Short mmCIF file of C-alpha atoms in Angstrom, two decimals:
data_model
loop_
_atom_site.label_atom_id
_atom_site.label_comp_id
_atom_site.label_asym_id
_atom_site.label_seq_id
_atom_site.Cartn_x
_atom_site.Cartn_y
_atom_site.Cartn_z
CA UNK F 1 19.82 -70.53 24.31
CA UNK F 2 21.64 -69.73 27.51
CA UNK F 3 23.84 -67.12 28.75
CA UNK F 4 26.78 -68.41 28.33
CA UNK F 5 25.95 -69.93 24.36
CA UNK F 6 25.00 -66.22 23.66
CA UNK F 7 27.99 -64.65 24.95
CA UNK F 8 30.44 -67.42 23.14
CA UNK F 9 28.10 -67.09 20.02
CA UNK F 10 28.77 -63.23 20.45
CA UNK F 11 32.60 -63.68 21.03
CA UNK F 12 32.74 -66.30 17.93
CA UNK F 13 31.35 -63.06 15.80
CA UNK F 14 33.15 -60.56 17.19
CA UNK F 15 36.50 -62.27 16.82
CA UNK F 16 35.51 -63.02 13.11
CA UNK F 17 34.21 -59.89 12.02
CA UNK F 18 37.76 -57.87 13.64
CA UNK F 19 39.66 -60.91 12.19
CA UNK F 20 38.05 -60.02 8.66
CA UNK F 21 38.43 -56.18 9.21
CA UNK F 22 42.18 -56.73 10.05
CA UNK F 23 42.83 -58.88 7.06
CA UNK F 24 40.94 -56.43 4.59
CA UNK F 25 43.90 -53.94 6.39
CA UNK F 26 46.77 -55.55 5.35
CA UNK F 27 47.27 -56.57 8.98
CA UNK F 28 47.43 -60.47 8.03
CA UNK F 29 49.56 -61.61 10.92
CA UNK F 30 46.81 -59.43 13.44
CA UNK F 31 44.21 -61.14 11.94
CA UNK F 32 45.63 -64.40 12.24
CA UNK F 33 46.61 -64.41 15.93
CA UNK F 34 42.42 -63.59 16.50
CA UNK F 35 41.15 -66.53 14.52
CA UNK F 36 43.83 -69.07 15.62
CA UNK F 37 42.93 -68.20 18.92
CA UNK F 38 39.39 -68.41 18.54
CA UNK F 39 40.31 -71.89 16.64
CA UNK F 40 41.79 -73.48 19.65
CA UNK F 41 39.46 -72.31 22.08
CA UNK F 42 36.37 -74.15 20.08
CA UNK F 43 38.64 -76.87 18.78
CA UNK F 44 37.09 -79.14 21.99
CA UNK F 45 33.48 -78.06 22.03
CA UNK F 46 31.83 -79.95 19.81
CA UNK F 47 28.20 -77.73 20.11
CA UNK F 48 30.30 -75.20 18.13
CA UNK F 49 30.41 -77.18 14.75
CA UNK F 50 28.96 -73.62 12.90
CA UNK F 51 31.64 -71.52 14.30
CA UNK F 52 34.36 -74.29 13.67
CA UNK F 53 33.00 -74.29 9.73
CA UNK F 54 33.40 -70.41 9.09
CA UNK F 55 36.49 -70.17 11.46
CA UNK F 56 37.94 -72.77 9.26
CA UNK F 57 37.41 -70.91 5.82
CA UNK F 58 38.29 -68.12 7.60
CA UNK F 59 41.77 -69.63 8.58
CA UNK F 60 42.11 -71.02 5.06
CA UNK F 61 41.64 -67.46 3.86
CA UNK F 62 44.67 -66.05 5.97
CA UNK F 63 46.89 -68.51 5.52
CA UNK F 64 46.42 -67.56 1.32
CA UNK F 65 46.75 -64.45 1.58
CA UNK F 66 49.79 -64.73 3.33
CA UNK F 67 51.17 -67.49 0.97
CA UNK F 68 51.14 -71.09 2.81
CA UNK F 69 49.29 -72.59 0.74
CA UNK F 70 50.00 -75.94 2.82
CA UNK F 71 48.44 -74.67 6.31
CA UNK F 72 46.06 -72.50 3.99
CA UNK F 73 45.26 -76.87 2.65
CA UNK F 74 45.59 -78.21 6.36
CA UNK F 75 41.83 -75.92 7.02
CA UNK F 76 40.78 -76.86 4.16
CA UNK F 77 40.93 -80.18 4.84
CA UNK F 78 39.18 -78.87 8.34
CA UNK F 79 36.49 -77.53 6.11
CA UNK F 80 35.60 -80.06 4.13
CA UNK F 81 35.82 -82.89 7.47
CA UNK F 82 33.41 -80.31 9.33
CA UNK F 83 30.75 -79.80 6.94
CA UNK F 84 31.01 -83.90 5.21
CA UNK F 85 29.75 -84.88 8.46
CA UNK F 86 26.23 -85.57 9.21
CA UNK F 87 25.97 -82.60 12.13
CA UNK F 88 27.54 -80.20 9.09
CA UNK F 89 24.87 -81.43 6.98
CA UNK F 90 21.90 -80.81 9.30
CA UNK F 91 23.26 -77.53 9.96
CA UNK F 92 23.56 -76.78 6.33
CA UNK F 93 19.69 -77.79 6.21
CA UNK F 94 18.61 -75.86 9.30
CA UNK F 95 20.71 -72.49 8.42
CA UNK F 96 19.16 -72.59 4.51
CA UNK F 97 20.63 -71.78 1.03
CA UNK F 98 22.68 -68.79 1.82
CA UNK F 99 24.93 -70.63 4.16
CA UNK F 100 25.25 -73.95 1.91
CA UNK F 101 25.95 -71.42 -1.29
CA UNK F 102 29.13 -69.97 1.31
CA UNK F 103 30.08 -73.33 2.29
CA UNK F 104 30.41 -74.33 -1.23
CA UNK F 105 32.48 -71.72 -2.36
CA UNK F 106 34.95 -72.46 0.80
CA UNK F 107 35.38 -75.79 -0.87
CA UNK F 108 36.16 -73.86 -4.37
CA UNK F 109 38.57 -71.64 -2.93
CA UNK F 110 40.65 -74.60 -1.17
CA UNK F 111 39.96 -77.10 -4.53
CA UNK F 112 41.81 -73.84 -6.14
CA UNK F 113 44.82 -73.98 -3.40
CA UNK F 114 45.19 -77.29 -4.33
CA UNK F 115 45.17 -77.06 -8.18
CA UNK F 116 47.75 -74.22 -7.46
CA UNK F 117 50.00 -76.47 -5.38
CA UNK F 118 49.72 -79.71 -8.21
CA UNK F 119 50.35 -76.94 -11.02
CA UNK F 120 53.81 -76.19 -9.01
CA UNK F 121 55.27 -79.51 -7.57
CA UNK F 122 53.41 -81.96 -10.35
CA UNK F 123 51.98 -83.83 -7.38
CA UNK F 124 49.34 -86.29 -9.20
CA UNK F 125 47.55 -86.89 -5.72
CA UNK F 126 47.23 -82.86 -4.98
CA UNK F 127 45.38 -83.12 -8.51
CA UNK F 128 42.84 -86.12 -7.72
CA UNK F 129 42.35 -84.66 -3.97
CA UNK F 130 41.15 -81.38 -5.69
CA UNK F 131 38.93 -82.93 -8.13
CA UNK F 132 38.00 -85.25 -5.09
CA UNK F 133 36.95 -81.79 -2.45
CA UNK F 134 34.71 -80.36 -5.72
CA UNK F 135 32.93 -83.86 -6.10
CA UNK F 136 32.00 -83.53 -2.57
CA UNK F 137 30.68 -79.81 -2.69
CA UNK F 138 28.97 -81.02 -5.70
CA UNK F 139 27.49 -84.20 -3.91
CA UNK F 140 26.31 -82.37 -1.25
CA UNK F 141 24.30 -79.36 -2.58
CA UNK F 142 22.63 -81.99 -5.12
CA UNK F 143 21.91 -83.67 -1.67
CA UNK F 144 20.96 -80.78 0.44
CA UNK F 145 19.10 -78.41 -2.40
CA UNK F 146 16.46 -81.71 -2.43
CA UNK F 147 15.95 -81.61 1.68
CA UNK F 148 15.51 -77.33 1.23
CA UNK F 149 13.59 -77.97 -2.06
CA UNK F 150 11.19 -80.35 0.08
CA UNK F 151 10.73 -78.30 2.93
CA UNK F 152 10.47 -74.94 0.85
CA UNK F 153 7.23 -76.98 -0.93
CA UNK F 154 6.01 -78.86 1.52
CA UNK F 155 6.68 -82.30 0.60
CA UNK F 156 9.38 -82.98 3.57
CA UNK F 157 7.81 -85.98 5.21
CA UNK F 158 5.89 -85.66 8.92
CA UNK F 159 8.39 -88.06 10.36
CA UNK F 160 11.58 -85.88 8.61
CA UNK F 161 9.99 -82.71 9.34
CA UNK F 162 9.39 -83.77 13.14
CA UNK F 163 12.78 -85.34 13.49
CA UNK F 164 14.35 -81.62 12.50
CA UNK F 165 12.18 -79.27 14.63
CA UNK F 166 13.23 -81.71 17.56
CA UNK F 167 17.33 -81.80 16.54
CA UNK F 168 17.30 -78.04 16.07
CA UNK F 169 15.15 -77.72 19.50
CA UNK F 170 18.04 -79.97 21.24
CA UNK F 171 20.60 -78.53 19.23
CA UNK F 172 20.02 -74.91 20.46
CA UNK F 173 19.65 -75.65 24.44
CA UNK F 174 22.53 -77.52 24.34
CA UNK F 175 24.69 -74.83 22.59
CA UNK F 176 23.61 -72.64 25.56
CA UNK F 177 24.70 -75.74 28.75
CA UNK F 178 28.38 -75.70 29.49
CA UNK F 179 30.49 -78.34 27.81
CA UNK F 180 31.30 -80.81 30.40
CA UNK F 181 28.37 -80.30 32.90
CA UNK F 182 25.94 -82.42 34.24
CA UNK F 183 23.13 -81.21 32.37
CA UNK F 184 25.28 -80.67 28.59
CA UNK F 185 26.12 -84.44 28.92
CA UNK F 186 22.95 -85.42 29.60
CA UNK F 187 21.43 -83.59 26.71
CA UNK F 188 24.30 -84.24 24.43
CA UNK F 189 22.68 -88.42 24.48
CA UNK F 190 19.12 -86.62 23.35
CA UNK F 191 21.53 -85.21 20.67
CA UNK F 192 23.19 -87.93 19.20
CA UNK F 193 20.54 -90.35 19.09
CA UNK F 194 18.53 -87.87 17.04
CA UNK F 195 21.23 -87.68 14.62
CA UNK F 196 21.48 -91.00 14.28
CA UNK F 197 17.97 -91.10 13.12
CA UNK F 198 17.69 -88.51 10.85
CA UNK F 199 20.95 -89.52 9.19
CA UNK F 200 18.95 -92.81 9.13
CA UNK F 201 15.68 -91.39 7.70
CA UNK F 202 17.71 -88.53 5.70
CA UNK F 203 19.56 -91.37 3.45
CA UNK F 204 16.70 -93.68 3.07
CA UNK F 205 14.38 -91.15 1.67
CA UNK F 206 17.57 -89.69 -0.59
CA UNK F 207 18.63 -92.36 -2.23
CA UNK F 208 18.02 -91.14 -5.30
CA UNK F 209 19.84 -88.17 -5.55
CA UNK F 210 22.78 -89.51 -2.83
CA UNK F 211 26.39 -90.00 -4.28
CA UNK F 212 28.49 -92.69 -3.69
CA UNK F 213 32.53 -91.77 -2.73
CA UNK F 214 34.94 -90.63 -5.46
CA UNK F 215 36.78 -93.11 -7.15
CA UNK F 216 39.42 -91.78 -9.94
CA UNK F 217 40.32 -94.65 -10.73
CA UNK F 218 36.64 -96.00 -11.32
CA UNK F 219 36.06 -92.37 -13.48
CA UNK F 220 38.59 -93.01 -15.46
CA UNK F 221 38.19 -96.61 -16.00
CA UNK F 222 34.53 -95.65 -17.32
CA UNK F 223 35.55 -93.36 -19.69
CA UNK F 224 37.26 -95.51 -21.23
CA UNK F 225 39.67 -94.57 -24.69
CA UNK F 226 36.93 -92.58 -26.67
CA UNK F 227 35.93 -89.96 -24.29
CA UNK F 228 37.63 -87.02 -22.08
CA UNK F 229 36.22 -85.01 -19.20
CA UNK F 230 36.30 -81.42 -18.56
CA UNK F 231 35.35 -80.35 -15.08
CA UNK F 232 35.63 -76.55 -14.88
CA UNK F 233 36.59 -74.29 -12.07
CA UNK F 234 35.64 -70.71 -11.76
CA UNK F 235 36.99 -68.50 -9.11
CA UNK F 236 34.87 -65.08 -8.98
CA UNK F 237 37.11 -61.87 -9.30
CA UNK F 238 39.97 -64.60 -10.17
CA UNK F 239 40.84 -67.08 -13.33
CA UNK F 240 39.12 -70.04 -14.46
CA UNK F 241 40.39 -73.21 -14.71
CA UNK F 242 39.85 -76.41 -17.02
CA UNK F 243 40.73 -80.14 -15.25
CA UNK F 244 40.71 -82.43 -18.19
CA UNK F 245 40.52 -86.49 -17.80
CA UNK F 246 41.29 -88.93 -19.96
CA UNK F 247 42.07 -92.86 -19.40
CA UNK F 248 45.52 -92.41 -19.44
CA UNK F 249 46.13 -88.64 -18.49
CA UNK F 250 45.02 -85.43 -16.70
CA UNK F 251 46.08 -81.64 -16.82
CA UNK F 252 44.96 -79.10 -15.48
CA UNK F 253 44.67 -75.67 -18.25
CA UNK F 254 44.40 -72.37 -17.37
CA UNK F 255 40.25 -70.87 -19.15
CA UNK F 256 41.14 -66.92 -18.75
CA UNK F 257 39.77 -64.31 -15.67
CA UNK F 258 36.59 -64.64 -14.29
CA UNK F 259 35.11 -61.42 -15.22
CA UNK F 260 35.72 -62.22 -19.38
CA UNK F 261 34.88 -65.79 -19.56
CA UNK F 262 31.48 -64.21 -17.73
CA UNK F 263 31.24 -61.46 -20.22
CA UNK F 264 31.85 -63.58 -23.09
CA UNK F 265 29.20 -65.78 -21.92
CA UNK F 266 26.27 -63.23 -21.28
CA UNK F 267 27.01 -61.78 -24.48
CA UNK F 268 27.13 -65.67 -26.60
CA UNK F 269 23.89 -66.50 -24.56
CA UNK F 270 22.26 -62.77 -25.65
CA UNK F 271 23.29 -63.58 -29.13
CA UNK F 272 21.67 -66.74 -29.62
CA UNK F 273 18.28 -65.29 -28.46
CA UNK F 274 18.52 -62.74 -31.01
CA UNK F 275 17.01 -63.68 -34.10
CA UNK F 276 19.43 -63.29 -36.82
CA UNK F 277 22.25 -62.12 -34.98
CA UNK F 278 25.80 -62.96 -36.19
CA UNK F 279 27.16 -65.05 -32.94
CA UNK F 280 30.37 -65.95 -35.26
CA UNK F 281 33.20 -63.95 -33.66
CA UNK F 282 31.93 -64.33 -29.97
CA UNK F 283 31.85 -68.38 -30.83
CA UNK F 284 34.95 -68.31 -31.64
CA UNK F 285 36.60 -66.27 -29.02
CA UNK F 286 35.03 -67.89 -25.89
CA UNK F 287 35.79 -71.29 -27.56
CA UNK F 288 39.17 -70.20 -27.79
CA UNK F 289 39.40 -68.79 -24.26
CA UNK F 290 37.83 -71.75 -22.43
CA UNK F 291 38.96 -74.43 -24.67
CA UNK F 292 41.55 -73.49 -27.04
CA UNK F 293 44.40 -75.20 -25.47
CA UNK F 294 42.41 -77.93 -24.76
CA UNK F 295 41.57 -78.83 -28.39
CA UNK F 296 45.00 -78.94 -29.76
CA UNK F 297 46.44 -80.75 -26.48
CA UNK F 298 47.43 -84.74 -28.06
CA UNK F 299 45.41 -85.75 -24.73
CA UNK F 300 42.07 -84.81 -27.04
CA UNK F 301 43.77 -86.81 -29.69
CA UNK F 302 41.41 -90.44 -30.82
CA UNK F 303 38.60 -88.89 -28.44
CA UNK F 304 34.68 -88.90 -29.59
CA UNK F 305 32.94 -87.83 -26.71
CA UNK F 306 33.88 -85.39 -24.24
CA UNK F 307 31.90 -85.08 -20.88
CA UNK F 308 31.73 -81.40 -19.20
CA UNK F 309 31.10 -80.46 -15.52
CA UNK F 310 30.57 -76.98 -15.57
CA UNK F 311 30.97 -73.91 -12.92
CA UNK F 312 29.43 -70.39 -12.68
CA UNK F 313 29.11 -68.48 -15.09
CA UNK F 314 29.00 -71.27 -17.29
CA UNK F 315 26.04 -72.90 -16.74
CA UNK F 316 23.88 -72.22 -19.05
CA UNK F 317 26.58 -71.89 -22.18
CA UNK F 318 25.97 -74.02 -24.80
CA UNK F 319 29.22 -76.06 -25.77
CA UNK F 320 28.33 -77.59 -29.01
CA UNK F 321 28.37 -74.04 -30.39
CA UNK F 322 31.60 -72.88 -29.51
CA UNK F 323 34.69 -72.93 -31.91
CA UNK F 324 37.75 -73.05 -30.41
CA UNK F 325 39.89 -73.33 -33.41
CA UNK F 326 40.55 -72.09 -36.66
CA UNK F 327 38.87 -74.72 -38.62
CA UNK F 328 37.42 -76.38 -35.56
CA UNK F 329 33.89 -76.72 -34.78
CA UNK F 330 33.65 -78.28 -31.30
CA UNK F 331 30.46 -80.18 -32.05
CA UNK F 332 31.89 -81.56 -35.33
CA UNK F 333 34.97 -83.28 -33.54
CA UNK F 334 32.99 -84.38 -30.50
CA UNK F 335 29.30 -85.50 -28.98
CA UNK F 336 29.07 -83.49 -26.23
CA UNK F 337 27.52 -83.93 -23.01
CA UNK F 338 26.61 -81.89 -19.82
CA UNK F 339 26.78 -83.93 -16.80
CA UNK F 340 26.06 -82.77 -13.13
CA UNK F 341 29.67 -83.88 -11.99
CA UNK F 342 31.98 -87.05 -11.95
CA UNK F 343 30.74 -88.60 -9.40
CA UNK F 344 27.24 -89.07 -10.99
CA UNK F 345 28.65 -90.14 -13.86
CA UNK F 346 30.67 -92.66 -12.28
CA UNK F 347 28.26 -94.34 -10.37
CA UNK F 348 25.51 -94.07 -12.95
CA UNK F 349 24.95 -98.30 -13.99
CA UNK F 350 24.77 -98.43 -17.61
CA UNK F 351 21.28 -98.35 -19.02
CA UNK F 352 19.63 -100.76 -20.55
CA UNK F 353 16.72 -99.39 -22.23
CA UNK F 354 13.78 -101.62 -23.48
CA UNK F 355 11.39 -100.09 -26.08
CA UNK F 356 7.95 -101.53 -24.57
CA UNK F 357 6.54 -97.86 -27.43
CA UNK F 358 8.19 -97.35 -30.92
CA UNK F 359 6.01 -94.18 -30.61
CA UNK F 360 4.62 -91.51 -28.43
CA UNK F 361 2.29 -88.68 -28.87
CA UNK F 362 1.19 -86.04 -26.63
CA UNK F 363 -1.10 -83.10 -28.20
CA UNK F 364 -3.88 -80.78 -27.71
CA UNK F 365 -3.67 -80.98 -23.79
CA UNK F 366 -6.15 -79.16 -21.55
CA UNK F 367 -5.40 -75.38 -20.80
CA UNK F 368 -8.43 -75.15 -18.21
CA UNK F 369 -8.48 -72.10 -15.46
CA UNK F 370 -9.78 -75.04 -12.36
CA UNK F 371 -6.76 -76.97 -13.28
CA UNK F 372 -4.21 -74.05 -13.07
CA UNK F 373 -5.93 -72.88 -9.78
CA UNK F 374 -5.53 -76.31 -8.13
CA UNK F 375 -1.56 -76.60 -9.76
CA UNK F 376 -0.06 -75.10 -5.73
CA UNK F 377 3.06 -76.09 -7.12
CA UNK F 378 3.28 -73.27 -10.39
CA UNK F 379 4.79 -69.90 -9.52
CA UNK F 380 2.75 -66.80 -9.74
CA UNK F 381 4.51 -65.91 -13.11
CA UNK F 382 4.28 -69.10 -14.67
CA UNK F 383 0.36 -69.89 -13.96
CA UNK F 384 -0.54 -66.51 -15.42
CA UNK F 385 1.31 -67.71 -18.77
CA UNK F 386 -0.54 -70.86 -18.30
CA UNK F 387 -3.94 -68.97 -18.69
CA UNK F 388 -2.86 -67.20 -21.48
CA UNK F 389 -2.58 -70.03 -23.39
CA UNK F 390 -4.79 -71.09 -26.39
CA UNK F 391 -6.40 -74.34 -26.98
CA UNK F 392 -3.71 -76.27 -29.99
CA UNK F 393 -7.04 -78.09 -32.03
CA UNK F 394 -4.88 -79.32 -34.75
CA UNK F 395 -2.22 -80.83 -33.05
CA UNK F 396 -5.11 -83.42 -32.12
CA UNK F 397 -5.22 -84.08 -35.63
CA UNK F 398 -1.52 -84.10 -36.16
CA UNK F 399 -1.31 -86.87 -33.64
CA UNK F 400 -3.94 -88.89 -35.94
CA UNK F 401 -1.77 -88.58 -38.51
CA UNK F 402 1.06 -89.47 -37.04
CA UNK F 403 -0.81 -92.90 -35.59
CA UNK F 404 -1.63 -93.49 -39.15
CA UNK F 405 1.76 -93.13 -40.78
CA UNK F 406 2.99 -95.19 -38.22
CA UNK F 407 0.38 -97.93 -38.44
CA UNK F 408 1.22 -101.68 -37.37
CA UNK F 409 3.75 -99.91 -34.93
CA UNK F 410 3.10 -99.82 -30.95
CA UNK F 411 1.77 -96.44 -31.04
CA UNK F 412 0.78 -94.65 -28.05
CA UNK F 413 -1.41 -91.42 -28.33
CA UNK F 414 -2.38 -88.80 -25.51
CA UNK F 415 -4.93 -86.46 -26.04
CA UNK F 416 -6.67 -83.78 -23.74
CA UNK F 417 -6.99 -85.09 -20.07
CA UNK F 418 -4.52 -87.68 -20.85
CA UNK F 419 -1.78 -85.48 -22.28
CA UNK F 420 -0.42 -85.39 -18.71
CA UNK F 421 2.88 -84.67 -17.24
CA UNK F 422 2.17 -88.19 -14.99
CA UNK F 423 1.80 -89.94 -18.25
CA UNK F 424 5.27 -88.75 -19.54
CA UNK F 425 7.12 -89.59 -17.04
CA UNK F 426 5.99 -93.20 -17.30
CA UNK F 427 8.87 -95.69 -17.78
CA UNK F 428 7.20 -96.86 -21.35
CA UNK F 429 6.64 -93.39 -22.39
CA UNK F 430 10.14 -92.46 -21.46
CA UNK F 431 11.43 -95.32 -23.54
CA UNK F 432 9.58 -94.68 -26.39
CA UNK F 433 11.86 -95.05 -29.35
CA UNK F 434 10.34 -91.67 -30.85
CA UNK F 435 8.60 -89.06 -28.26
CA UNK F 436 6.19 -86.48 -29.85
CA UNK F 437 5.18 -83.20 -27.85
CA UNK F 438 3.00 -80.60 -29.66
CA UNK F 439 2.46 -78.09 -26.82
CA UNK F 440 3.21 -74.46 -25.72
CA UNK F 441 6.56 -74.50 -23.84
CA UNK F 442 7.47 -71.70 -21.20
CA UNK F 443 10.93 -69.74 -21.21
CA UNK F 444 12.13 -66.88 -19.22
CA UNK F 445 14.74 -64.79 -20.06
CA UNK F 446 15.26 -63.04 -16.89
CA UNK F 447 15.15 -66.60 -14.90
CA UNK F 448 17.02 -69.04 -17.55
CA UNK F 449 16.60 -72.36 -14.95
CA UNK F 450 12.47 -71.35 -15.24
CA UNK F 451 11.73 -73.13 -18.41
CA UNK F 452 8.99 -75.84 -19.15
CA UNK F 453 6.02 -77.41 -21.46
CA UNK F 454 2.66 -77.45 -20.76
CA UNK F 455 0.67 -80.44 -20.02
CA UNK F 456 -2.74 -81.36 -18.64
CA UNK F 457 -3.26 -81.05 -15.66
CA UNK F 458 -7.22 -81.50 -15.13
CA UNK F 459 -10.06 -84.15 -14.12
CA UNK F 460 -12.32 -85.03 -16.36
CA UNK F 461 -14.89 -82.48 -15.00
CA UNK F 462 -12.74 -79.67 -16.36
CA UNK F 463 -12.31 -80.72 -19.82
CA UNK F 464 -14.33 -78.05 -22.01
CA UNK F 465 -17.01 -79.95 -24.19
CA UNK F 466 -16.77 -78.91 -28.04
CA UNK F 467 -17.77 -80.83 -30.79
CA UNK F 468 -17.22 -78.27 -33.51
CA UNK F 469 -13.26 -78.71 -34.29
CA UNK F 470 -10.76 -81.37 -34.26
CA UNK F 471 -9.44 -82.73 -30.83
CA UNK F 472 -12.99 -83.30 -29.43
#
């Protein structure tokens, strides 16, 4: 980088670090004069896209605390434009988790501004614009946790990989070239045409996990008159907030502070764990918290399912056992289901599943230490649980059994080298009417996502030879 890209890099974090200190003060308008400033002066140099991101949330910050919540929307709006575009989204990828984790909770805080401003005037399209700025922070760390997930393991492809050393190569000597000279325009064509082709090569390779744009109209259409949605908002150190959906209504409810509906939530999760605990009177006062308002609302009223989207620290509650009423069990009034956010839901196409297995058996899979050795892709902590594991002899047997009890069915059984994870993830196997697992499975209380079963994961060279039990 340059001289002169260091020295505005250095000015950009200067300004923004006094600008925070002065707002941390009290001295608001001080610490609005530096960032506006700063705002204008990068406003036409488009090499400055990370400044222009943080100066934006930084703006939007401001303006709350000093109440206009409409210019505190206008960089919002900045935020969102800055970061939604593809140069945001290879910086998200080059500048890692950290940065996309404080990117995403920009979009929270000005998805809050706006719920604040519909709760006030009633304006319907302040409501759908909200939901509309959290299904694209949700859209785009589903995205952009793949790409880090990829590179992190390894499994970015050579023609990806190449195509982002070379754009942050570019990107970095032309942040230190003047805008406007010779040589910054002249690099600035290198620039853009690599964009063009990783956005090109970044969406092909995605298209799995890519989200289509948000449609309200096509959300609500889908869920038709039997379900709701509940897409929750949780501001840390603030309140929480419940957007319900229906096909011919939405509100938005007020869930309780931050800090209890966390509390509540460690200690419901703690209680479950616990063998015999009573989890009774924290049931019922989360469910009342989160969802008590909700449940009585007439909105609710002729509903069977009800779809949640859920924010930290709910993630890992389990709704079916909360009781947000008196008499009322949430799981007997409504099937519940978890889904990553509207969005998905909308665009999923409606499944048609065909049953090529009425039943599927996996048992007595192969434990061996050369398989766990060769498995790159196992953590530290979860390979040594792997070779703690004991051989399950009988569940070999089981599986017999079950083949027999189910005979003149399309039965499919895997055994040993064949109880795979590549065989259950087969379409058929997927499909299978009923899907039998007799294996050790992996939790971790001190890493909740970390969970899993174990499966074979061996050639045939590793399989242990034993004819004296069952399984052989």
């Amino acid at each position: 980088m340059g001289e002169a890209g260091q020295r505005t890099l250095a000015t950009t974090a200067n300004v923004t670090s006094r600008a925070k200190l002065a707002q941390a003060q009290g001295k608001v308008a001080e610490a609005l004069q530096m960032a506006t400033t700063k705002w204008q002066e990068v406003a036409d140099q488009d090499n400055r896209l990370q400044d222009k991101i943080e100066l934006a949330e930084l703006l939007m910050q401001i303006e709350l605390q000093r109440g206009d919540l409409v210019a505190a929307s206008g960089y919002g709006e900045s935020l969102v434009a800055l970061s939604n575009d593809v140069r945001g989204q290879v910086e998200h990828i080059r500048l890692g988790a950290a940065w996309l984790a404080r990117v995403h909770d920009g979009y929270k805080q000005y998805a809050d501004i706006l719920l604040t401003r519909y709760q006030s005037s009633g304006d319907a399209d302040l409501l759908e614009r909200a939901l509309a700025v959290l299904e694209s922070s949700r859209g785009q760390s589903l995205l952009l946790q793949r790409q880090l997930a990829d590179t992190h393991r390894g499994d970015e492809s050579a023609e990806r990989r190449n195509l982002r050393r070379r754009l942050t190569e570019v990107s970095n000597r032309r942040a230190g070239l003047p805008a406007g000279s010779a040589d910054y325009e002249k690099i600035s064509i290198d620039y853009f045409q690599l964009l063009e082709q990783y956005q090109s090569n970044f969406a092909m390779q995605e298209q799995q996990v890519a989200v289509s744009a948000f449609s309200m109209a096509t959300a609500r259409a889908k869920l038709g008159g039997d379900k709701a949605l509940i897409e929750f908002l949780c501001m840390q150190e603030a309140a929480c907030k419940a957007i319900v959906v229906s096909d011919s209504a939405m509100k938005v409810f007020e869930a309780g502070g931050w800090q209890q509906v966390s509390e509540l939530a460690n200690r419901l999760n703690a209680t479950l764990r616990t063998p015999g605990a009573d989890s009774e009177g924290v049931r019922r006062q989360l469910g009342a918290l989160l969802l008590g308002d909700i449940y009585a609302d007439p909105m609710l009223n002729g509903k069977t399912g009800l779809l949640v989207v859920v924010d930290y620290p709910l993630n890992n509650l389990p709704f079916a056992a909360l009781t947000p009423a008196a008499n009322g069990e949430l799981v007997n009034r409504f099937a519940i289901s978890t889904i990553p956010s509207i969005t998905v839901y909308q665009s999923a196409a409606a499944e048609q599943r065909q049953h090529s297995l009425d039943v599927a058996v996996f048992a007595d899979p192969v434990f061996s230490a050369g398989a766990i050795q060769r498995n790159a892709g196992s953590s530290t902590t979860f390979n040594g649980w792997l070779q703690s594991l004991d051989r399950l002899r009988w569940s070999a047997v089981e599986a017999n059994n079950l083949a027999s009890l189910f005979s003149g069915r399309n039965v499919r059984i895997y055994t040993r080298e064949q109880a795979t994870r590549e065989n259950l993830l087969k379409a058929e196997t997927r499909s299978a009417r009923i899907l039998h697992i007799a294996s050790h499975a992996y939790y971790n209380e001190s890493m909740q996502d970390l969970v899993g079963i174990a499966f074979s994961a061996a050639d045939p060279a590793d399989i242990e030879i034993d004819a004296d039990g069952p399984g052989t």
